[in-house]
Coordinates of C-alpha atoms and ligand atoms in Angstrom, one line a residue:
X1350 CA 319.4 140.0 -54.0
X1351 CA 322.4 137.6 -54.8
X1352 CA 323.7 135.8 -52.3
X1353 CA 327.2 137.5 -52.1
X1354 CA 325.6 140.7 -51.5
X1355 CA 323.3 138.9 -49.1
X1356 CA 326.3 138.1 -46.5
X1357 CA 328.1 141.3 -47.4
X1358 CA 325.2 142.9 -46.1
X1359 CA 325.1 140.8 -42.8
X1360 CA 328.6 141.7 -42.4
X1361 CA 327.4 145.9 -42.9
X1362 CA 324.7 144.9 -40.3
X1363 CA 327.2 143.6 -37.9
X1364 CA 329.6 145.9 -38.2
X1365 CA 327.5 149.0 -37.0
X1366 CA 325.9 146.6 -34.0
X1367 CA 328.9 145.7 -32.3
X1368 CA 330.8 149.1 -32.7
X1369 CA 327.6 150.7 -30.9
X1370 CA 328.3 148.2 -28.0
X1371 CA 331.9 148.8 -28.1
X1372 CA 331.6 152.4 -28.2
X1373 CA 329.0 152.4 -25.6
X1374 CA 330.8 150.6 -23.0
X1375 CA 334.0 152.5 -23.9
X1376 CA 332.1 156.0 -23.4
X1377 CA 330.5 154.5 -19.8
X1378 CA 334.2 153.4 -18.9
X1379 CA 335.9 156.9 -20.4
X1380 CA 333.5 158.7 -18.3
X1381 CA 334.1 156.9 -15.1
X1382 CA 338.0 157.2 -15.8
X1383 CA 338.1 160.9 -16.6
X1384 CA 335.9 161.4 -13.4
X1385 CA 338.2 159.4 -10.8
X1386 CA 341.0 160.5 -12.6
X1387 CA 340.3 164.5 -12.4
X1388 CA 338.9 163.8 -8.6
X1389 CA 342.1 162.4 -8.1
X1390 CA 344.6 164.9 -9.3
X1391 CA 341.9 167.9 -7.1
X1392 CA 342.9 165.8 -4.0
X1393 CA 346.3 165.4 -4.2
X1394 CA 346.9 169.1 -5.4
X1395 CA 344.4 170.3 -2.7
X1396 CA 346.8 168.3 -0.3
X1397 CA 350.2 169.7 -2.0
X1398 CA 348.8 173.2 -1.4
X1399 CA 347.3 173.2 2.4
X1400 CA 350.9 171.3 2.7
X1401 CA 352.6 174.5 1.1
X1402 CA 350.6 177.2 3.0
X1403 CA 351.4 175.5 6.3
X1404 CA 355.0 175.6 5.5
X1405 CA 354.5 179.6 4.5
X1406 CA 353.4 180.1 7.6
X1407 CA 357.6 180.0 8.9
X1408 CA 358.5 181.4 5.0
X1409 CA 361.3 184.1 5.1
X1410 CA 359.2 185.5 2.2
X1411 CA 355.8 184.3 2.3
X1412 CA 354.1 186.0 -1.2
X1413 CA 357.7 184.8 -2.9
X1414 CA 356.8 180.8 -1.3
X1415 CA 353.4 181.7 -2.9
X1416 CA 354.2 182.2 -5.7
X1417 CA 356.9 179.3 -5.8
X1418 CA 354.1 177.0 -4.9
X1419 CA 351.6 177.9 -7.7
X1420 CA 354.5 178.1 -10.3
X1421 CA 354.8 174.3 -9.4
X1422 CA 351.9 173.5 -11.0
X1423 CA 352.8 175.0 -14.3
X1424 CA 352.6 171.8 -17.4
X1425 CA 349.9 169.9 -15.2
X1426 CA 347.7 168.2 -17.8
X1427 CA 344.8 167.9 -15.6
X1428 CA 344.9 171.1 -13.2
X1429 CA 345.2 174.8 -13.4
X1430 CA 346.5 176.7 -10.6
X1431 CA 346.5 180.3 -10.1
X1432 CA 346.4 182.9 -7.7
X1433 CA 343.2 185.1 -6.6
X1434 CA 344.4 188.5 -5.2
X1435 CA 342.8 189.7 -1.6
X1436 CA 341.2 192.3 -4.3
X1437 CA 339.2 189.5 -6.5
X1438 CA 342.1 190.5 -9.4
X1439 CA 343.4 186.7 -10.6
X1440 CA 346.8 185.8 -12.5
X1441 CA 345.7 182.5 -14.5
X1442 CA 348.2 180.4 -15.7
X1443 CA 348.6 179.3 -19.2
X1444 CA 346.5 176.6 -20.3
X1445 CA 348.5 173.5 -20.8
X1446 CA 348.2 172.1 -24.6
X1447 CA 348.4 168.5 -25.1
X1448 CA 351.0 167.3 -28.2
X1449 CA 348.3 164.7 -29.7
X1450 CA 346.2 167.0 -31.5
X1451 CA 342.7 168.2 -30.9
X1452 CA 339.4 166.3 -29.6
X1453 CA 336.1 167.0 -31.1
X1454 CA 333.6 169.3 -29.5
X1455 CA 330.5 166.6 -29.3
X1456 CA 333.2 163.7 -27.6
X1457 CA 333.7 166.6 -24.9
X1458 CA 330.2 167.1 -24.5
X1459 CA 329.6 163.1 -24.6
X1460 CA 332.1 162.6 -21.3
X1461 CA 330.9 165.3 -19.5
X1462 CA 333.4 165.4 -17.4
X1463 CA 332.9 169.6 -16.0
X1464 CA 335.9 171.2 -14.5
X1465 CA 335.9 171.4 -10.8
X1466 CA 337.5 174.0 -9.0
X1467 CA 338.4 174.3 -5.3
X1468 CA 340.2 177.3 -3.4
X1469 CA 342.6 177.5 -0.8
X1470 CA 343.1 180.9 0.9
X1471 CA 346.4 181.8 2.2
X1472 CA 346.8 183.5 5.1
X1473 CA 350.1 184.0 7.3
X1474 CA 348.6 185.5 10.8
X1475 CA 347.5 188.7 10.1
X1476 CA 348.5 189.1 6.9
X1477 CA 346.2 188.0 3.7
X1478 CA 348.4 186.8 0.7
X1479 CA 344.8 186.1 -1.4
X1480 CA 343.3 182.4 -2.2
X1481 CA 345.4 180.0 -4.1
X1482 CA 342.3 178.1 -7.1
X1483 CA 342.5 174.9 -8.2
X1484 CA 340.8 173.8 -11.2
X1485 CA 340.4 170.5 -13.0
X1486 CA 341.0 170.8 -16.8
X1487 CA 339.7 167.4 -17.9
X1488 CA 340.7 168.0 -21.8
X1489 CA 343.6 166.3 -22.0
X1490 CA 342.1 163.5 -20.3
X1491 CA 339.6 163.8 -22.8
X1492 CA 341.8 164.2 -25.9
X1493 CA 344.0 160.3 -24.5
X1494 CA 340.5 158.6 -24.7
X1495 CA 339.9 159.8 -28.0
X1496 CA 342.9 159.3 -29.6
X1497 CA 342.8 155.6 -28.2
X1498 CA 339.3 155.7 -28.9
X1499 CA 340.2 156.7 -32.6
X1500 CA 342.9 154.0 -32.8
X1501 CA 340.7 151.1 -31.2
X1502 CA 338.3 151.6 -34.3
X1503 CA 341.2 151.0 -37.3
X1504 CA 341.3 147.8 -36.6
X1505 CA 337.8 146.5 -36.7
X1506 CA 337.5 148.8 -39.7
X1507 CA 340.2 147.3 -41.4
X1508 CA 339.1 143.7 -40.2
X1509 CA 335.5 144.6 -41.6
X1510 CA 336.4 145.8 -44.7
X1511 CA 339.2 142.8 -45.7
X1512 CA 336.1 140.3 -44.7
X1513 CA 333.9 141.7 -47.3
X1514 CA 336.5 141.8 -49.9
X1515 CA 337.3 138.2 -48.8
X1516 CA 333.7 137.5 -48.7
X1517 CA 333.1 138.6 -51.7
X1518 CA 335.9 137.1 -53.5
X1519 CA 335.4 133.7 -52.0
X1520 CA 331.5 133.6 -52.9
X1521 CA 332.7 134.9 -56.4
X1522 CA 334.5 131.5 -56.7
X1523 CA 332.4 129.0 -54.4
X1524 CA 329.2 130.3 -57.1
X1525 CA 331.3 130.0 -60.0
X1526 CA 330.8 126.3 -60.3
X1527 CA 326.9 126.7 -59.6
X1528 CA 327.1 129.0 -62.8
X1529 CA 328.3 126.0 -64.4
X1530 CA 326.0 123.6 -63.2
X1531 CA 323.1 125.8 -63.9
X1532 CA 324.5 126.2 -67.9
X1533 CA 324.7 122.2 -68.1
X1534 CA 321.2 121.8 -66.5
X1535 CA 319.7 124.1 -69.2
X1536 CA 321.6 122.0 -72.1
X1537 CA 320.8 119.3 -70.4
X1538 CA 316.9 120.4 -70.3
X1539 CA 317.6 120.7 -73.9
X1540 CA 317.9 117.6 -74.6
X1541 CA 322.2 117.6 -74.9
X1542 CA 322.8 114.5 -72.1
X1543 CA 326.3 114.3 -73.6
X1544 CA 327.2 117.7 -71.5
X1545 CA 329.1 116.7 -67.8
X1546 CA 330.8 118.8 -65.8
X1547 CA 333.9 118.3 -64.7
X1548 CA 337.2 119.7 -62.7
X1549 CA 337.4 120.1 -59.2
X1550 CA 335.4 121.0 -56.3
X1551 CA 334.7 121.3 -52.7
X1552 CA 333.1 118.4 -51.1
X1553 CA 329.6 119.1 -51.3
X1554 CA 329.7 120.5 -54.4
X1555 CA 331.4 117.5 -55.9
X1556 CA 328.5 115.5 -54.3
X1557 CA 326.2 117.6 -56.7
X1558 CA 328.9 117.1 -59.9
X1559 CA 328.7 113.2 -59.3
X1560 CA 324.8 113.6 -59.1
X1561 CA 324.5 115.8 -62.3
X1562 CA 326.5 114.1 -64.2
X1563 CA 325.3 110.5 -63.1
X1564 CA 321.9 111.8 -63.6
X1565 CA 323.1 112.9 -67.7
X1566 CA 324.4 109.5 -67.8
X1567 CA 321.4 107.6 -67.2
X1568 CA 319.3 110.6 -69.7
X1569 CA 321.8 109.7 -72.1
X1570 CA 321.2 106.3 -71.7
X1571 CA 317.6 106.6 -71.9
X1572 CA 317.2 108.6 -74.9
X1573 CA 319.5 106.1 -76.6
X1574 CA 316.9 103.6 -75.7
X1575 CA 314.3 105.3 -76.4
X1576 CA 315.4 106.0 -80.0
X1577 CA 316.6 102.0 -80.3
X1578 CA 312.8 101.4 -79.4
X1579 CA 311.6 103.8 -81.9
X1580 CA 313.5 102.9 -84.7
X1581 CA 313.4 99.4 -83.8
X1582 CA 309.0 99.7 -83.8
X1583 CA 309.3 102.1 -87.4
X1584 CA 311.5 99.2 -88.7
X1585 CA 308.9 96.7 -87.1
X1586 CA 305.8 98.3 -88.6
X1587 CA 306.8 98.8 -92.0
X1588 CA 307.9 95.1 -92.0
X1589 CA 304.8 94.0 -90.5
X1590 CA 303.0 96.4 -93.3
X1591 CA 304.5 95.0 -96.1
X1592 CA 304.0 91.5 -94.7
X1593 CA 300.1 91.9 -94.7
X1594 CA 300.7 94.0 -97.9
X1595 CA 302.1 90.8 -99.2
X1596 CA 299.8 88.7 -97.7
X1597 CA 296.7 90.3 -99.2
X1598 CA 298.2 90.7 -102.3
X1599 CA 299.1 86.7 -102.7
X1600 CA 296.5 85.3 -100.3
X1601 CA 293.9 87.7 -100.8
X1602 CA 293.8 89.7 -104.0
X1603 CA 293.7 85.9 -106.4
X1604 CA 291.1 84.6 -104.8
X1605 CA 288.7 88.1 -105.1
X1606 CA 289.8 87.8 -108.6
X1607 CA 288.7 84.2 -108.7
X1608 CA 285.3 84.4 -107.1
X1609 CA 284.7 87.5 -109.2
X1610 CA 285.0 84.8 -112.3
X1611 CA 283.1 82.3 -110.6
X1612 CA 280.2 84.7 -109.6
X1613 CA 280.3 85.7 -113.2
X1614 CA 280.2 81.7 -115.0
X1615 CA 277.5 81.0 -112.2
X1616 CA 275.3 84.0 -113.2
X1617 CA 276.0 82.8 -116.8
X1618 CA 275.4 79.2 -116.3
X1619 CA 272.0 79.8 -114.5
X1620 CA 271.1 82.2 -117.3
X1621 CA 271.5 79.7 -120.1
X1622 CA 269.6 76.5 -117.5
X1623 CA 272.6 75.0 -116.7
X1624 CA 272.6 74.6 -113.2
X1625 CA 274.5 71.4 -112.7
X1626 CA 277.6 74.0 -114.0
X1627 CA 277.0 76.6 -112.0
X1628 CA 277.1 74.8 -108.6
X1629 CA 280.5 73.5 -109.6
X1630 CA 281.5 77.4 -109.4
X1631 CA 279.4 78.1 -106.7
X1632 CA 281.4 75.1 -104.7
X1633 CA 284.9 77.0 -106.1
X1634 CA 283.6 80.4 -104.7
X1635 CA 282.7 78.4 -101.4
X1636 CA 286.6 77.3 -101.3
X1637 CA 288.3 80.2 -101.9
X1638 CA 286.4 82.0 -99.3
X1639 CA 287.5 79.4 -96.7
X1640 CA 291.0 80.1 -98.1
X1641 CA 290.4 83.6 -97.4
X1642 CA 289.3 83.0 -94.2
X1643 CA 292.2 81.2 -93.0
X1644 CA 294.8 83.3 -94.3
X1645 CA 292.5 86.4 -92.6
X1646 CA 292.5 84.7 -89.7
X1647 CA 296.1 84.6 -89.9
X1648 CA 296.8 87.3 -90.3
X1649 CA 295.1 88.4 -87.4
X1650 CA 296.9 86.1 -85.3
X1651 CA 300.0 87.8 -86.3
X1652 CA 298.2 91.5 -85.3
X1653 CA 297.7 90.9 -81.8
X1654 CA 299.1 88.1 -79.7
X1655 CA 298.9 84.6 -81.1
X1656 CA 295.4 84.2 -80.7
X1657 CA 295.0 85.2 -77.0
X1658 CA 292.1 86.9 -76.8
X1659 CA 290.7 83.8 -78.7
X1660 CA 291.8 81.0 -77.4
X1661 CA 294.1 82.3 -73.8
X1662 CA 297.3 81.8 -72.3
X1663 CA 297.7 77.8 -72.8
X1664 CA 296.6 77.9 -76.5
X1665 CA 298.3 81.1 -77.4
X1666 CA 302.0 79.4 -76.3
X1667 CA 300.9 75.8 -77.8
X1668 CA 300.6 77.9 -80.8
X1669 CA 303.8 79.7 -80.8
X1670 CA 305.2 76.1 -79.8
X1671 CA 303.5 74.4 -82.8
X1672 CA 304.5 77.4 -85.1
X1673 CA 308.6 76.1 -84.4
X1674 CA 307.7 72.8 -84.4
X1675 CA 306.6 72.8 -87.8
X1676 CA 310.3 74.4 -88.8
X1677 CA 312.0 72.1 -86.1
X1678 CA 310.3 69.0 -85.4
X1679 CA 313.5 67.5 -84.4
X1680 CA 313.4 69.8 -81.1
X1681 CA 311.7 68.8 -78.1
X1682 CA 309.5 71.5 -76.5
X1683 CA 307.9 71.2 -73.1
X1684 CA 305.1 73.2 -72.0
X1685 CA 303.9 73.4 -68.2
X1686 CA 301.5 76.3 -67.8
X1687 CA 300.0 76.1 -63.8
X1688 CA 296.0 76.0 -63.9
X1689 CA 296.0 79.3 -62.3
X1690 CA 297.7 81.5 -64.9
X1691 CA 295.6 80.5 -67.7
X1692 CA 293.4 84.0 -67.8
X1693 CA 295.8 86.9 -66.1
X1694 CA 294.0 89.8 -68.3
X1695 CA 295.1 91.3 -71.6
X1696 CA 298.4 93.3 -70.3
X1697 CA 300.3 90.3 -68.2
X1698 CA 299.1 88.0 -70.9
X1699 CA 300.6 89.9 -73.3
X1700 CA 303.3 90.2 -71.8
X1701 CA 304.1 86.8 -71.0
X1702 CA 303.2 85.8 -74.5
X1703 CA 305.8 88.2 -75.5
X1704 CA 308.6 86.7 -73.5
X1705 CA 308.0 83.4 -74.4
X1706 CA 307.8 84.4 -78.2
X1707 CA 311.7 86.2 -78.1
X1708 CA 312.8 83.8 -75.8
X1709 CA 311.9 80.6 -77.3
X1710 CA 312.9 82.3 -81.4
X1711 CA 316.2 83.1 -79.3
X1712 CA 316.6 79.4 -77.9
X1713 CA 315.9 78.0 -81.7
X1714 CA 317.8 80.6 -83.6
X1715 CA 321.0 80.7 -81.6
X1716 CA 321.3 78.1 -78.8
X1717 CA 321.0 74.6 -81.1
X1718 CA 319.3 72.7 -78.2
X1719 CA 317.7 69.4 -77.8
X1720 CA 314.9 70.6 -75.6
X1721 CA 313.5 74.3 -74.8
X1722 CA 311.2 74.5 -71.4
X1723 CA 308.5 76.7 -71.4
X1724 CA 306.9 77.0 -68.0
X1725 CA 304.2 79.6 -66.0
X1726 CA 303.6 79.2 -62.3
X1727 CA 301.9 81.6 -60.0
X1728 CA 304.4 81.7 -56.8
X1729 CA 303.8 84.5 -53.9
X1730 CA 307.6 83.9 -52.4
X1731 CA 309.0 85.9 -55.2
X1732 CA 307.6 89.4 -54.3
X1733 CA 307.4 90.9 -50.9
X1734 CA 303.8 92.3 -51.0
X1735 CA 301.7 89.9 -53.3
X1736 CA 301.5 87.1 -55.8
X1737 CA 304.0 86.8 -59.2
X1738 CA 303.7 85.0 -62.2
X1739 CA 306.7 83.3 -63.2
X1740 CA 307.6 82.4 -66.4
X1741 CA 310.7 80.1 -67.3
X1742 CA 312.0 79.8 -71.0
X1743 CA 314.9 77.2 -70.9
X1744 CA 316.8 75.7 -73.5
X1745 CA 320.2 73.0 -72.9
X1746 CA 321.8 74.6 -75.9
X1747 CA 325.2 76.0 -76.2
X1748 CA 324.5 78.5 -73.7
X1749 CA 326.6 82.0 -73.9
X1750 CA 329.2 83.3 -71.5
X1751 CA 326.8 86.7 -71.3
X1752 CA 324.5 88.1 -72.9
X1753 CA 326.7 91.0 -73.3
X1754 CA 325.2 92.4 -76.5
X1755 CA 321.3 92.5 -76.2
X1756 CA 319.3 92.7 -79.3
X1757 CA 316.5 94.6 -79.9
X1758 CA 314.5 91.5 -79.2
X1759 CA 315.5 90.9 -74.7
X1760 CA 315.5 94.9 -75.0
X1761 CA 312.2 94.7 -75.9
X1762 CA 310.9 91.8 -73.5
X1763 CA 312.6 93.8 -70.8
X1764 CA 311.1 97.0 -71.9
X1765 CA 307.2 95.0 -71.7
X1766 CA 308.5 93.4 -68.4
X1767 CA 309.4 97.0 -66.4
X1768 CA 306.4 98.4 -67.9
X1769 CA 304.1 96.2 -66.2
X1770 CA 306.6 96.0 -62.8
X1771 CA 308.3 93.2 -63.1
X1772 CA 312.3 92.3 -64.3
X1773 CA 313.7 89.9 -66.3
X1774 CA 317.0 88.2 -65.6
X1775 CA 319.2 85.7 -67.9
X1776 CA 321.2 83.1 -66.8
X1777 CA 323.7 80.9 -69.2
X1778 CA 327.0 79.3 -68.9
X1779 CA 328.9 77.7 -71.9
X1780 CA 327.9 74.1 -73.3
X1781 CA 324.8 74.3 -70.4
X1782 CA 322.1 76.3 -72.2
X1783 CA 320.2 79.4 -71.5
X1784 CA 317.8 80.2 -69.5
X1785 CA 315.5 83.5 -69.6
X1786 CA 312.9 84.2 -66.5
X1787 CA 310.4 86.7 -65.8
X1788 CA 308.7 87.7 -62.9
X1789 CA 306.1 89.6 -63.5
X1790 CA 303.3 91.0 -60.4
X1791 CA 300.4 89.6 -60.5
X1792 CA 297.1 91.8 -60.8
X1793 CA 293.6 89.8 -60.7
X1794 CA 291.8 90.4 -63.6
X1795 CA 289.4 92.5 -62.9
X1796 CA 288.2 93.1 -66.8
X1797 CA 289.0 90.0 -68.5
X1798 CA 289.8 90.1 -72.7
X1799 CA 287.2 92.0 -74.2
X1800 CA 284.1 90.3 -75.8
X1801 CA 285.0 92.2 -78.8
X1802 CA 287.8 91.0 -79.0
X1803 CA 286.9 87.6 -78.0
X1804 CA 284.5 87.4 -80.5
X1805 CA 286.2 88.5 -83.5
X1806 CA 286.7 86.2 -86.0
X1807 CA 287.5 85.9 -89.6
Ligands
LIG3191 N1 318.9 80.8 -75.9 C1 320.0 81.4 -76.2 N2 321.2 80.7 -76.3 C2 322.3 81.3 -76.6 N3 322.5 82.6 -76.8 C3 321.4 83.4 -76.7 C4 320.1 82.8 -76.4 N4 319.2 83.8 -76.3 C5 319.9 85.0 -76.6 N5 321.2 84.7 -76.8 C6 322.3 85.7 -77.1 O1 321.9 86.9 -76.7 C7 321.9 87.8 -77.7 C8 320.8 88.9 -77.6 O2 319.5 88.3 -77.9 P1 318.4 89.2 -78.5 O3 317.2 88.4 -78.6 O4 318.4 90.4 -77.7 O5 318.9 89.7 -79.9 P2 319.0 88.8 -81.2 O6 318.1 87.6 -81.1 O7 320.4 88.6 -81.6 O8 318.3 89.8 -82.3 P3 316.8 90.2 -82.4 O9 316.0 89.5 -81.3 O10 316.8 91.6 -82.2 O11 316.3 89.8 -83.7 C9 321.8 87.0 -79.0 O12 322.4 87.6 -80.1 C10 322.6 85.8 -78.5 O13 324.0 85.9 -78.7
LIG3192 MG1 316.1 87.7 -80.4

């Protein structure tokens, strides 16, 4: 059941349970009223009459007083007065009909209120002039109740019914915006982060707008990411393919060819006895396989990190180090990797390998330094709960207001950086170089670099 019809039913519940009570004390109260009321208007006719026959007693014309007396009853809405002859033969008087209508049989019966009658005979000494009645007729009585009882209810009714229709038009338009918010969830569950919603709202409901559309920002934000990242790792792996590609097909490929050839003269040579020859292509297959080696080798390097699994942290950096120093031998490059942080595991190693690869290409590429810092250090006053590895790439180059438009390359770092935990944070100023630092959590390696891996080789 909607929620409208939820309170509209509450209200229908209501209703009902406090006219009950209403009506309830109402009937206890109309009871009592017409009760006091009827015993009330018995006394103080009883009292008018013993009054009258006393006076009848010194009457001129005694049955004339009589009948004066009874006549001046006649219109009484709550008592009927008539005259019972000495025979039993009675003259009743016309019953008295209120102006405000009729009152339902069962409300009657509900008051029960029965008519009371009380008699007075009247007697002047000897002489009997019959018995003077007196009745209560509670009916009209009756009949006021009612018709206020009737009016007391229009208003409640009218109160009731305006509450639903205001009930039901104000949930109609509190709910509206749910509608709304309930449409931009599905779009946004289907993968449209664009959608907001806007226009305005009541406080709490606004609360929820900010949320939503706070919530779609970020989506938006991260699906952009997320497709940077993919297209930036599709771009990355066909480059990387056609680099081996190339590499096999100039490093490789020649050299196959060649020892083919020299396999081929050497078989010859020993054939025909000439084995001073053949060793001289023998020693040439020997060389190009140690070519091939290398440039295997190298090419492995390039597949996973920089020779960490081979050679760890320290000698993995040096590398990366020597690999700019051959391109920029006028650069000074520092290295300070703490004792501690020369096995942290395949993941954080990774990972720091990774930062100091972007960070020190960035410092070379766009920062024309002097000197680039590299340092690791294991410090426990950088996270609350345990032990972080720090690692500082810093250059004294020209240094950049902001990084305000990241590359795909500190995307990336940062990307490897959240995944394991940690953040990465920048800091530059103009003419006084750059700096990039990560601190990553430190996990003790509990399954160092596989021997696998370890062991593979060329
Ligand atoms: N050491 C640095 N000195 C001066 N500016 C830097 C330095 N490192 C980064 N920047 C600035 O930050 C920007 C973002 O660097 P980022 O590595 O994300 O991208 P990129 O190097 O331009 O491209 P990519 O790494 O994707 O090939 C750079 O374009 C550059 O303007
Ligand atoms: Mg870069």
């Amino acid at each position: 059941m909607s929620l409208r019809f939820r309170l509209i039913a509450l209200v229908w519940v209501v209703l009902p349970v406090s006219l009950a009570f209403g009506s309830l004390a109402a009937w206890v109260n109309a009871s009592r009223s017409v009760h006091v009321e009827m015993h009330a208007a018995l006394q103080v006719a009883r009292q008018t009459v013993q009054t009258g026959v006393e006076r009848l007693q010194t009457a001129r014309d005694p049955a004339r007083y009589r009948d004066d007396l009874i006549a001046s009853f006649n219109g009484n809405r709550h008592l009927r007065v008539w005259l019972v002859g000495a025979n039993g033969a009675a003259t009743l008087p016309v019953t008295e009909r209120s102006p405000l209508g009729a009152v339902p049989a069962w409300f009657v019966r509900l008051i029960a209120v029965e008519p009371t009658t009380d008699r007075v005979p009247v007697v002047v000494g000897d002489a009997n002039y019959g018995t003077i009645a007196i009745e209560t007729d509670p009916r009209n009585e009756i009949l006021e109740i009612w018709n206020e009882f009737a009016e007391s209810l229009i208003a409640p009714v009218v109160l009731c019914a305006l509450l639903i229709l205001l009930i039901y038009l104000y949930i109609e338009r509190a709910l509206r915006p749910l509608g709304c918010l309930a449409a931009a969830m599905e779009e946004v569950g289907e993968g449209r982060y664009r959608t907001r919603i806007d226009g305005r709202l009541t406080p709490e409901l606004a609360r929820l707008r900010d949320s939503f559309n706070r919530m779609a920002a970020r989506l938006a934000e991260a699906d952009a990411t997320n497709r940077r990242l993919n297209e930036q790792l599709l771009t990355l792996q066909d480059q990387e393919r056609s680099e081996l590609a190339r590499d096999l097909h100039d490093e490789v490929s020649p050299f196959l060819f060649a020892i083919n050839i020299d396999a081929a003269a050497a078989s010859r040579r020993l054939d025909e006895g000439r084995a001073a020859e053949a060793g001289g292509h023998i020693q040439s297959i020997a060389e190009a396989v140690r070519h091939m080696q290398r440039q295997v080798r190298q090419m492995l390097g390039r597949l996973r990190p920089i020779g960490l699994a081979e050679f760890g942290l320290r000698e993995a950096i040096e590398n990366m180090v020597a690999f700019w120093r051959r391109r920029r031998p006028d650069l000074r490059y520092q290295v300070e990797i703490c004792a501690d942080c020369e096995d942290l595991g395949e993941l954080l190693g990774t990972t720091v390998c990774r930062v100091v690869q972007e960070a020190l290409s960035n410092a070379v590429r766009h920062a024309e330094p002097t000197t680039v810092t590299i340092s690791v250090d294991c410090r426990d006053d950088l996270l609350e709960d345990r032990d972080a590895i720090r690692v500082v790439v810093a250059d004294d180059g020209r240094g950049v207001c902001e990084p305000t438009r990241l590359g795909y390359g500190l995307i990336g770092v940062n990307e490897r950086v959240n995944a394991v935990g940690g953040r990465l944070t920048f800091s530059s100023q103009p003419g006084k170089g750059f700096a990039v630092t990560a601190i990553l959590p430190y996990v003790p390696v509990s399954n160092p670099l596989s021997p696998s891996l370890a062991s593979t080789e060329p």
